[in-house]
Amino acid sequence: MWVKPEEILVPGAFWNAEQTNKYFILQQRHGHGKNKTNITSILVRTLDTVLDTKPPPYRILHQTPNSEVYYLVACSLTQKEILQDWDWIAKNLMHTLFNFDNEDQVTEFVKCKIESLVADFKRSKDSSEDSESQTFRLYSYRFHRIFDMPEQEKLVNFYSCSYWKGSLPRQGWLYLSVTHLCFYSYIIGKETKIQIRWTDVTELETINSFVFPDSIQVCTRQGQFNFSMFVRKSDTFNLMTQLANLAMKQLMDEESFREDTDLLYKLSKNVPKKASVLKRDMDARAQSEAFRSTFRLPADEKLDGLTQCALWTPYNKRQSKGILYLSNNYVCFKSKVPRLVDLIIPLREVQVIEKASTDTQSHAGEKSILFTMKHKASFLFTQVEDREFLSQKLSELLGRTSAPKSPLEDASSLCSSSNSFILLESGDDDKHHKRNQCDGILHQPLMELYALPVHGDILETETEKEKEWTKHFEEFGRGMTIYRTTDTTQLILRGVPDKLRSEIWLIYSGASNELANHAGHYADLVEAAVLKKCQSNEEIERDLHRSLPEHPAFHDELGLNALRRVLCSYACRNPHIGYCQAMNMVASVLLLYCSEEEAFWLLVGICERLLPDYYNRKVVGAMVDQNVMDELMEKHLPKLHAHLVKLNMIGMICLSWFLTLFLRQAYCKHLKFFDKLDYISFFFCCKV
């Protein structure tokens, strides 16, 4: 690899001359090649292992016979590559250099020629954005050579650190790849090499003890490994945790790692470029997953960028500072003060985005952007960093946003067959009835068809809750663009009225986005799934009559058919999961308060986004939570825990609780209604 000519004052230190001619020297660094046992090689290898800057093992120097100054013109990780550069010099430069009479002219010509080669390489490198830096290529080469890794094994990142072997630290390098954690140290002839598969890791934690100060401890079935003296310990630990989780997920799903090229290169200019393409991929994955989890967005939504700004909140007439997040279909805001205010703006509901007019009294207006929605509401963001760039980016995304496909997208909020969603702006009256016109699909909650008598204190409580929520909607808005504040959390803790459960669940779980983005998809699934003969459908048929048999809605075919369509459609949509026991219980409760299509998308959200490891053949997520509960019971309720262990009933009881989301325990058989269902609303709304 050609490099910009750089002066070398002591060319022979730690280097052997392999080939020479009148104007160039090809050198190999001590400690590489065949002779590694002499004292010089041992010393050089020790220095190269400990120091943060490791030179490539091969290089080419330029010098003239009467000059004591040498210039570095090429370096390489492999002998094959450096010999190619040496041959190029012999064929393309040497015959020209012999024609010069002045040695200074020779040096100037060589420097100009090498600089032109470097410039050409940089231009080709810029056109290929996934090229790695020379430093990363060096460490990747050493990682594969030292640990004899196949070419397919990709290095993610490397860190300088110490490994505690006994009571003494050994300074070296930690290599993190997609499937392995490796460490290498070479100190005065003593080599330390550690190679651990991520799937063998049982525990990762940061510790700070007298024996292992400020360390990362890696536990496997074979023992413990302690690493310390990191420059950025938190970054290292986060990446190790991410890689370990990724390896376990691949093991469970039996899938290999695939780079997500859409995440690598962002159009937003505030996304830094990392040395490693894979490290940038992992960072982007983590950021996008956190973004989707925070705002409950669809699984294919990817974070494009973020910026500092403030949101004007009309309910208290103040500006709340926070971060504006941008993706292809959503603009989201999160305040710096936790849970003070969050906001989600689907671009499908935006009418126009414009720069706010300048305020003559201050400079606030110069950095403001105004969102005007189709339902005439507006949202003002102030103190926006680099407003010009953000405005251009938003206009580009808004231009790519497809037109609404259904009446659902023409309104400020969801249109519900149970009248739990109020349309602030709608078109013709018949638009409401055009969604999912498919024979047999139930367009209203079963609770309305099988209404149970509610009176006395319960009726009074429900009426009071409805008044509180109506007042809250008037002040903070309604639908997807509602201001999500601590007031909302407190209101949920006091209870959600039955008539509003569908609306609240859909909005705060993120299922409303799936419903809006996939108009008519459920009807297509129903048509394809119900008559399909497969193992999942057979299992569903066996469990239908065991789905909340206490409720009259599931005593006749209307409720059972609706439940059958929802479960069979989901099994058809996601054959990897298909049908898992306890899904029937969850779906039956959803059907009581939601229309059939709404219940389907809520089930999708629960199984694929909110509890992705619960409902599959291995129910890993539920088993992990069961073990956590087992430990908590042993710690806080030791007598009860000991009794259940004696009866061998913990696994039998707890697994059913988690898989059914405690819904069966919330149902009051003697009153025929759900007495404590607000924890489900809290689960949807508050991410717990």
PDB file of C-alpha atoms in Angstrom, residues 405-653:
ATOM      1  CA  LYS A 405     -54.198   4.128   1.580  1.00  0.00           C
ATOM      2  CA  SER A 406     -57.160   4.127   3.858  1.00  0.00           C
ATOM      3  CA  PRO A 407     -59.421   6.445   5.828  1.00  0.00           C
ATOM      4  CA  LEU A 408     -57.331   5.475   8.822  1.00  0.00           C
ATOM      5  CA  GLU A 409     -54.450   7.531   7.458  1.00  0.00           C
ATOM      6  CA  ASP A 410     -56.634  10.548   6.596  1.00  0.00           C
ATOM      7  CA  ALA A 411     -57.523  11.115  10.226  1.00  0.00           C
ATOM      8  CA  SER A 412     -55.694  12.469  13.194  1.00  0.00           C
ATOM      9  CA  SER A 413     -56.255   9.257  15.066  1.00  0.00           C
ATOM     10  CA  LEU A 414     -57.442   5.743  14.529  1.00  0.00           C
ATOM     11  CA  CYS A 415     -60.918   4.972  13.389  1.00  0.00           C
ATOM     12  CA  SER A 416     -62.377   2.244  15.566  1.00  0.00           C
ATOM     13  CA  SER A 417     -65.501   0.229  15.072  1.00  0.00           C
ATOM     14  CA  SER A 418     -66.112   0.571  18.780  1.00  0.00           C
ATOM     15  CA  ASN A 419     -66.271   4.381  18.442  1.00  0.00           C
ATOM     16  CA  SER A 420     -63.386   4.659  20.895  1.00  0.00           C
ATOM     17  CA  PHE A 421     -61.436   6.821  18.443  1.00  0.00           C
ATOM     18  CA  ILE A 422     -62.752  10.268  17.577  1.00  0.00           C
ATOM     19  CA  LEU A 423     -61.986  11.572  14.104  1.00  0.00           C
ATOM     20  CA  LEU A 424     -61.098  15.231  14.207  1.00  0.00           C
ATOM     21  CA  GLU A 425     -61.315  15.396  10.441  1.00  0.00           C
ATOM     22  CA  SER A 426     -62.998  12.892   8.164  1.00  0.00           C
ATOM     23  CA  GLY A 427     -64.464  12.742   4.738  1.00  0.00           C
ATOM     24  CA  ASP A 428     -67.643  11.038   3.650  1.00  0.00           C
ATOM     25  CA  ASP A 429     -69.552   9.007   6.188  1.00  0.00           C
ATOM     26  CA  ASP A 430     -69.072   5.825   4.223  1.00  0.00           C
ATOM     27  CA  LYS A 431     -65.279   6.019   4.497  1.00  0.00           C
ATOM     28  CA  HIS A 432     -65.487   4.517   7.933  1.00  0.00           C
ATOM     29  CA  HIS A 433     -67.001   1.338   6.512  1.00  0.00           C
ATOM     30  CA  LYS A 434     -64.525   0.812   3.665  1.00  0.00           C
ATOM     31  CA  ARG A 435     -61.778  -0.696   5.780  1.00  0.00           C
ATOM     32  CA  ASN A 436     -61.356  -4.445   5.466  1.00  0.00           C
ATOM     33  CA  GLN A 437     -64.582  -5.174   3.648  1.00  0.00           C
ATOM     34  CA  CYS A 438     -64.259  -8.910   3.967  1.00  0.00           C
ATOM     35  CA  ASP A 439     -67.181 -11.190   4.703  1.00  0.00           C
ATOM     36  CA  GLY A 440     -67.077 -12.732   8.140  1.00  0.00           C
ATOM     37  CA  ILE A 441     -64.567 -10.394   9.796  1.00  0.00           C
ATOM     38  CA  LEU A 442     -65.814  -8.931  13.055  1.00  0.00           C
ATOM     39  CA  HIS A 443     -65.592  -5.127  13.081  1.00  0.00           C
ATOM     40  CA  GLN A 444     -66.532  -4.461  16.677  1.00  0.00           C
ATOM     41  CA  PRO A 445     -65.385  -5.713  20.087  1.00  0.00           C
ATOM     42  CA  LEU A 446     -67.066  -8.771  21.507  1.00  0.00           C
ATOM     43  CA  MET A 447     -67.721  -6.766  24.658  1.00  0.00           C
ATOM     44  CA  GLU A 448     -70.323  -4.733  22.738  1.00  0.00           C
ATOM     45  CA  LEU A 449     -72.052  -7.830  21.406  1.00  0.00           C
ATOM     46  CA  TYR A 450     -71.981  -9.662  24.729  1.00  0.00           C
ATOM     47  CA  ALA A 451     -72.425  -6.763  27.096  1.00  0.00           C
ATOM     48  CA  LEU A 452     -72.452  -7.726  30.746  1.00  0.00           C
ATOM     49  CA  PRO A 453     -74.434  -5.700  33.284  1.00  0.00           C
ATOM     50  CA  VAL A 454     -72.331  -3.039  34.982  1.00  0.00           C
ATOM     51  CA  HIS A 455     -73.886  -0.929  37.705  1.00  0.00           C
ATOM     52  CA  GLY A 456     -73.349   0.457  41.158  1.00  0.00           C
ATOM     53  CA  ASP A 457     -69.850   1.492  42.167  1.00  0.00           C
ATOM     54  CA  ILE A 458     -68.304  -0.047  39.048  1.00  0.00           C
ATOM     55  CA  LEU A 459     -70.487   2.063  36.731  1.00  0.00           C
ATOM     56  CA  GLU A 460     -69.729   5.191  38.719  1.00  0.00           C
ATOM     57  CA  THR A 461     -65.991   4.494  38.571  1.00  0.00           C
ATOM     58  CA  GLU A 462     -66.103   3.905  34.814  1.00  0.00           C
ATOM     59  CA  THR A 463     -67.987   7.167  34.252  1.00  0.00           C
ATOM     60  CA  GLU A 464     -65.472   9.109  36.336  1.00  0.00           C
ATOM     61  CA  LYS A 465     -62.565   7.570  34.410  1.00  0.00           C
ATOM     62  CA  GLU A 466     -64.129   8.523  31.075  1.00  0.00           C
ATOM     63  CA  LYS A 467     -64.469  12.143  32.209  1.00  0.00           C
ATOM     64  CA  GLU A 468     -60.825  12.275  33.285  1.00  0.00           C
ATOM     65  CA  TRP A 469     -59.628  10.841  29.973  1.00  0.00           C
ATOM     66  CA  THR A 470     -61.841  13.195  27.951  1.00  0.00           C
ATOM     67  CA  LYS A 471     -60.343  16.165  29.786  1.00  0.00           C
ATOM     68  CA  HIS A 472     -56.845  14.751  29.231  1.00  0.00           C
ATOM     69  CA  PHE A 473     -57.441  14.400  25.479  1.00  0.00           C
ATOM     70  CA  GLU A 474     -58.676  18.002  25.260  1.00  0.00           C
ATOM     71  CA  GLU A 475     -55.487  19.259  26.903  1.00  0.00           C
ATOM     72  CA  PHE A 476     -52.792  16.953  25.489  1.00  0.00           C
ATOM     73  CA  GLY A 477     -54.278  15.899  22.152  1.00  0.00           C
ATOM     74  CA  ARG A 478     -55.440  12.545  20.884  1.00  0.00           C
ATOM     75  CA  GLY A 479     -54.257   9.822  18.556  1.00  0.00           C
ATOM     76  CA  MET A 480     -50.666   9.031  17.579  1.00  0.00           C
ATOM     77  CA  THR A 481     -49.586  12.650  18.019  1.00  0.00           C
ATOM     78  CA  ILE A 482     -50.709  12.940  21.640  1.00  0.00           C
ATOM     79  CA  TYR A 483     -48.213  14.555  24.021  1.00  0.00           C
ATOM     80  CA  ARG A 484     -47.031  11.626  26.150  1.00  0.00           C
ATOM     81  CA  THR A 485     -46.306  12.989  29.620  1.00  0.00           C
ATOM     82  CA  THR A 486     -46.155  11.911  33.258  1.00  0.00           C
ATOM     83  CA  ASP A 487     -49.799  12.987  33.518  1.00  0.00           C
ATOM     84  CA  THR A 488     -50.663  10.185  31.093  1.00  0.00           C
ATOM     85  CA  THR A 489     -48.781   7.681  33.236  1.00  0.00           C
ATOM     86  CA  GLN A 490     -50.618   8.772  36.348  1.00  0.00           C
ATOM     87  CA  LEU A 491     -53.936   8.542  34.519  1.00  0.00           C
ATOM     88  CA  ILE A 492     -53.161   5.000  33.393  1.00  0.00           C
ATOM     89  CA  LEU A 493     -52.275   4.018  36.948  1.00  0.00           C
ATOM     90  CA  ARG A 494     -55.708   5.228  38.049  1.00  0.00           C
ATOM     91  CA  GLY A 495     -57.302   3.078  35.348  1.00  0.00           C
ATOM     92  CA  VAL A 496     -58.436   3.078  31.710  1.00  0.00           C
ATOM     93  CA  PRO A 497     -62.197   2.840  31.068  1.00  0.00           C
ATOM     94  CA  ASP A 498     -63.313  -0.183  29.057  1.00  0.00           C
ATOM     95  CA  LYS A 499     -64.503   1.943  26.128  1.00  0.00           C
ATOM     96  CA  LEU A 500     -61.042   3.450  25.690  1.00  0.00           C
ATOM     97  CA  ARG A 501     -58.905   0.343  26.157  1.00  0.00           C
ATOM     98  CA  SER A 502     -58.742  -0.355  22.436  1.00  0.00           C
ATOM     99  CA  GLU A 503     -57.623   3.175  21.613  1.00  0.00           C
ATOM    100  CA  ILE A 504     -55.020   3.376  24.368  1.00  0.00           C
ATOM    101  CA  TRP A 505     -53.633  -0.098  23.695  1.00  0.00           C
ATOM    102  CA  LEU A 506     -53.295   0.469  19.950  1.00  0.00           C
ATOM    103  CA  ILE A 507     -51.636   3.873  20.230  1.00  0.00           C
ATOM    104  CA  TYR A 508     -49.195   3.156  23.027  1.00  0.00           C
ATOM    105  CA  SER A 509     -48.253  -0.343  21.897  1.00  0.00           C
ATOM    106  CA  GLY A 510     -47.454   0.887  18.380  1.00  0.00           C
ATOM    107  CA  ALA A 511     -50.013  -1.459  16.811  1.00  0.00           C
ATOM    108  CA  SER A 512     -51.803   1.546  15.321  1.00  0.00           C
ATOM    109  CA  ASN A 513     -48.803   2.116  13.030  1.00  0.00           C
ATOM    110  CA  GLU A 514     -48.989  -1.447  11.735  1.00  0.00           C
ATOM    111  CA  LEU A 515     -52.729  -1.064  11.243  1.00  0.00           C
ATOM    112  CA  ALA A 516     -52.258   2.153   9.275  1.00  0.00           C
ATOM    113  CA  ASN A 517     -49.374   0.865   7.157  1.00  0.00           C
ATOM    114  CA  HIS A 518     -50.994  -2.455   6.193  1.00  0.00           C
ATOM    115  CA  ALA A 519     -54.533  -1.632   5.185  1.00  0.00           C
ATOM    116  CA  GLY A 520     -56.318  -4.734   3.900  1.00  0.00           C
ATOM    117  CA  HIS A 521     -53.459  -7.060   4.836  1.00  0.00           C
ATOM    118  CA  TYR A 522     -55.443  -8.807   7.549  1.00  0.00           C
ATOM    119  CA  ALA A 523     -58.329  -9.585   5.178  1.00  0.00           C
ATOM    120  CA  ASP A 524     -55.861 -11.161   2.747  1.00  0.00           C
ATOM    121  CA  LEU A 525     -54.352 -13.268   5.524  1.00  0.00           C
ATOM    122  CA  VAL A 526     -57.764 -14.459   6.672  1.00  0.00           C
ATOM    123  CA  GLU A 527     -58.650 -15.581   3.171  1.00  0.00           C
ATOM    124  CA  ALA A 528     -55.361 -17.500   2.845  1.00  0.00           C
ATOM    125  CA  ALA A 529     -55.096 -18.916   6.356  1.00  0.00           C
ATOM    126  CA  VAL A 530     -58.432 -20.233   7.616  1.00  0.00           C
ATOM    127  CA  LEU A 531     -58.832 -23.091   5.150  1.00  0.00           C
ATOM    128  CA  LYS A 532     -55.133 -23.934   5.141  1.00  0.00           C
ATOM    129  CA  LYS A 533     -54.243 -27.380   6.476  1.00  0.00           C
ATOM    130  CA  CYS A 534     -51.188 -27.267   8.718  1.00  0.00           C
ATOM    131  CA  GLN A 535     -50.023 -28.265  12.178  1.00  0.00           C
ATOM    132  CA  SER A 536     -50.588 -24.776  13.613  1.00  0.00           C
ATOM    133  CA  ASN A 537     -54.239 -24.726  12.559  1.00  0.00           C
ATOM    134  CA  GLU A 538     -54.783 -28.159  14.083  1.00  0.00           C
ATOM    135  CA  GLU A 539     -53.310 -26.988  17.395  1.00  0.00           C
ATOM    136  CA  ILE A 540     -55.496 -23.869  17.277  1.00  0.00           C
ATOM    137  CA  GLU A 541     -58.630 -25.981  16.815  1.00  0.00           C
ATOM    138  CA  ARG A 542     -57.755 -28.041  19.881  1.00  0.00           C
ATOM    139  CA  ASP A 543     -57.310 -24.932  22.040  1.00  0.00           C
ATOM    140  CA  LEU A 544     -60.266 -22.838  20.816  1.00  0.00           C
ATOM    141  CA  HIS A 545     -62.777 -24.074  23.372  1.00  0.00           C
ATOM    142  CA  ARG A 546     -60.257 -23.650  26.188  1.00  0.00           C
ATOM    143  CA  SER A 547     -59.893 -19.926  25.474  1.00  0.00           C
ATOM    144  CA  LEU A 548     -61.605 -18.066  28.291  1.00  0.00           C
ATOM    145  CA  PRO A 549     -64.585 -20.474  28.485  1.00  0.00           C
ATOM    146  CA  GLU A 550     -66.001 -18.483  31.414  1.00  0.00           C
ATOM    147  CA  HIS A 551     -67.003 -15.612  29.129  1.00  0.00           C
ATOM    148  CA  PRO A 552     -70.247 -15.952  27.130  1.00  0.00           C
ATOM    149  CA  ALA A 553     -68.594 -14.514  23.999  1.00  0.00           C
ATOM    150  CA  PHE A 554     -66.740 -17.798  23.565  1.00  0.00           C
ATOM    151  CA  HIS A 555     -69.746 -20.040  24.084  1.00  0.00           C
ATOM    152  CA  ASP A 556     -70.969 -19.694  20.509  1.00  0.00           C
ATOM    153  CA  GLU A 557     -69.511 -19.668  17.032  1.00  0.00           C
ATOM    154  CA  LEU A 558     -69.299 -15.858  16.599  1.00  0.00           C
ATOM    155  CA  GLY A 559     -66.577 -15.408  19.195  1.00  0.00           C
ATOM    156  CA  LEU A 560     -64.856 -18.699  18.409  1.00  0.00           C
ATOM    157  CA  ASN A 561     -64.730 -17.932  14.671  1.00  0.00           C
ATOM    158  CA  ALA A 562     -63.211 -14.514  15.328  1.00  0.00           C
ATOM    159  CA  LEU A 563     -60.573 -16.080  17.576  1.00  0.00           C
ATOM    160  CA  ARG A 564     -59.877 -18.772  14.977  1.00  0.00           C
ATOM    161  CA  ARG A 565     -59.340 -16.161  12.243  1.00  0.00           C
ATOM    162  CA  VAL A 566     -56.964 -14.081  14.364  1.00  0.00           C
ATOM    163  CA  LEU A 567     -54.814 -17.047  15.442  1.00  0.00           C
ATOM    164  CA  CYS A 568     -54.733 -18.731  12.032  1.00  0.00           C
ATOM    165  CA  SER A 569     -53.891 -15.433  10.323  1.00  0.00           C
ATOM    166  CA  TYR A 570     -50.979 -14.853  12.661  1.00  0.00           C
ATOM    167  CA  ALA A 571     -49.698 -18.402  12.112  1.00  0.00           C
ATOM    168  CA  CYS A 572     -49.844 -17.745   8.376  1.00  0.00           C
ATOM    169  CA  ARG A 573     -48.104 -14.370   8.735  1.00  0.00           C
ATOM    170  CA  ASN A 574     -45.288 -15.713  10.916  1.00  0.00           C
ATOM    171  CA  PRO A 575     -44.741 -19.437  10.246  1.00  0.00           C
ATOM    172  CA  HIS A 576     -41.481 -19.277  12.230  1.00  0.00           C
ATOM    173  CA  ILE A 577     -43.596 -18.931  15.379  1.00  0.00           C
ATOM    174  CA  GLY A 578     -46.841 -20.356  14.053  1.00  0.00           C
ATOM    175  CA  TYR A 579     -49.000 -20.984  17.091  1.00  0.00           C
ATOM    176  CA  CYS A 580     -47.842 -21.196  20.683  1.00  0.00           C
ATOM    177  CA  GLN A 581     -49.991 -22.256  23.605  1.00  0.00           C
ATOM    178  CA  ALA A 582     -51.339 -19.319  25.637  1.00  0.00           C
ATOM    179  CA  MET A 583     -51.636 -17.149  22.510  1.00  0.00           C
ATOM    180  CA  ASN A 584     -55.307 -18.143  22.452  1.00  0.00           C
ATOM    181  CA  MET A 585     -55.823 -16.677  25.918  1.00  0.00           C
ATOM    182  CA  VAL A 586     -54.134 -13.389  24.983  1.00  0.00           C
ATOM    183  CA  ALA A 587     -56.028 -13.095  21.693  1.00  0.00           C
ATOM    184  CA  SER A 588     -59.396 -13.833  23.322  1.00  0.00           C
ATOM    185  CA  VAL A 589     -58.937 -10.974  25.810  1.00  0.00           C
ATOM    186  CA  LEU A 590     -57.903  -8.612  23.017  1.00  0.00           C
ATOM    187  CA  LEU A 591     -61.043  -9.529  21.054  1.00  0.00           C
ATOM    188  CA  LEU A 592     -63.230  -8.519  23.999  1.00  0.00           C
ATOM    189  CA  TYR A 593     -62.075  -4.907  23.770  1.00  0.00           C
ATOM    190  CA  CYS A 594     -60.937  -4.543  20.139  1.00  0.00           C
ATOM    191  CA  SER A 595     -62.209  -5.285  16.697  1.00  0.00           C
ATOM    192  CA  GLU A 596     -60.845  -8.372  15.012  1.00  0.00           C
ATOM    193  CA  GLU A 597     -58.242  -6.565  12.918  1.00  0.00           C
ATOM    194  CA  GLU A 598     -57.135  -4.438  15.873  1.00  0.00           C
ATOM    195  CA  ALA A 599     -56.740  -7.560  18.028  1.00  0.00           C
ATOM    196  CA  PHE A 600     -54.626  -9.155  15.285  1.00  0.00           C
ATOM    197  CA  TRP A 601     -52.161  -6.245  15.114  1.00  0.00           C
ATOM    198  CA  LEU A 602     -51.985  -6.058  18.898  1.00  0.00           C
ATOM    199  CA  LEU A 603     -51.086  -9.758  18.925  1.00  0.00           C
ATOM    200  CA  VAL A 604     -48.413  -9.075  16.288  1.00  0.00           C
ATOM    201  CA  GLY A 605     -46.965  -6.321  18.461  1.00  0.00           C
ATOM    202  CA  ILE A 606     -46.880  -8.508  21.568  1.00  0.00           C
ATOM    203  CA  CYS A 607     -45.307 -11.526  19.863  1.00  0.00           C
ATOM    204  CA  GLU A 608     -42.811  -9.739  17.613  1.00  0.00           C
ATOM    205  CA  ARG A 609     -41.861  -6.454  19.302  1.00  0.00           C
ATOM    206  CA  LEU A 610     -42.836  -6.310  22.966  1.00  0.00           C
ATOM    207  CA  LEU A 611     -42.115  -9.931  23.953  1.00  0.00           C
ATOM    208  CA  PRO A 612     -40.165 -11.302  20.976  1.00  0.00           C
ATOM    209  CA  ASP A 613     -38.791 -14.378  22.784  1.00  0.00           C
ATOM    210  CA  TYR A 614     -41.987 -15.432  24.565  1.00  0.00           C
ATOM    211  CA  TYR A 615     -44.127 -17.028  21.903  1.00  0.00           C
ATOM    212  CA  ASN A 616     -42.031 -19.532  19.998  1.00  0.00           C
ATOM    213  CA  ARG A 617     -41.223 -23.214  20.194  1.00  0.00           C
ATOM    214  CA  LYS A 618     -38.609 -22.683  22.915  1.00  0.00           C
ATOM    215  CA  VAL A 619     -40.362 -19.924  24.982  1.00  0.00           C
ATOM    216  CA  VAL A 620     -36.911 -18.711  26.043  1.00  0.00           C
ATOM    217  CA  GLY A 621     -38.083 -15.271  27.173  1.00  0.00           C
ATOM    218  CA  ALA A 622     -40.746 -16.667  29.481  1.00  0.00           C
ATOM    219  CA  MET A 623     -38.324 -19.190  30.951  1.00  0.00           C
ATOM    220  CA  VAL A 624     -35.765 -16.458  31.652  1.00  0.00           C
ATOM    221  CA  ASP A 625     -38.415 -14.373  33.421  1.00  0.00           C
ATOM    222  CA  GLN A 626     -39.514 -17.452  35.329  1.00  0.00           C
ATOM    223  CA  ASN A 627     -35.961 -17.943  36.619  1.00  0.00           C
ATOM    224  CA  VAL A 628     -35.806 -14.285  37.636  1.00  0.00           C
ATOM    225  CA  MET A 629     -39.072 -14.684  39.528  1.00  0.00           C
ATOM    226  CA  ASP A 630     -37.718 -17.834  41.152  1.00  0.00           C
ATOM    227  CA  GLU A 631     -34.699 -15.902  42.464  1.00  0.00           C
ATOM    228  CA  LEU A 632     -36.868 -13.017  43.687  1.00  0.00           C
ATOM    229  CA  MET A 633     -39.200 -15.398  45.509  1.00  0.00           C
ATOM    230  CA  GLU A 634     -36.248 -17.140  47.151  1.00  0.00           C
ATOM    231  CA  LYS A 635     -34.904 -13.782  48.308  1.00  0.00           C
ATOM    232  CA  HIS A 636     -38.106 -12.069  49.469  1.00  0.00           C
ATOM    233  CA  LEU A 637     -40.508 -14.979  50.156  1.00  0.00           C
ATOM    234  CA  PRO A 638     -38.236 -17.797  51.322  1.00  0.00           C
ATOM    235  CA  LYS A 639     -40.946 -19.849  53.059  1.00  0.00           C
ATOM    236  CA  LEU A 640     -43.288 -19.799  50.066  1.00  0.00           C
ATOM    237  CA  HIS A 641     -40.382 -20.583  47.758  1.00  0.00           C
ATOM    238  CA  ALA A 642     -39.281 -23.546  49.861  1.00  0.00           C
ATOM    239  CA  HIS A 643     -42.856 -24.892  49.926  1.00  0.00           C
ATOM    240  CA  LEU A 644     -43.278 -24.615  46.143  1.00  0.00           C
ATOM    241  CA  VAL A 645     -39.884 -26.238  45.567  1.00  0.00           C
ATOM    242  CA  LYS A 646     -40.912 -29.099  47.830  1.00  0.00           C
ATOM    243  CA  LEU A 647     -44.075 -29.563  45.760  1.00  0.00           C
ATOM    244  CA  ASN A 648     -42.103 -29.086  42.517  1.00  0.00           C
ATOM    245  CA  MET A 649     -44.711 -26.603  41.268  1.00  0.00           C
ATOM    246  CA  ILE A 650     -42.798 -23.367  40.492  1.00  0.00           C
ATOM    247  CA  GLY A 651     -42.244 -24.191  36.841  1.00  0.00           C
ATOM    248  CA  MET A 652     -45.762 -25.553  36.433  1.00  0.00           C
ATOM    249  CA  ILE A 653     -47.392 -22.405  37.821  1.00  0.00           C
TER     250      ILE A 653
END
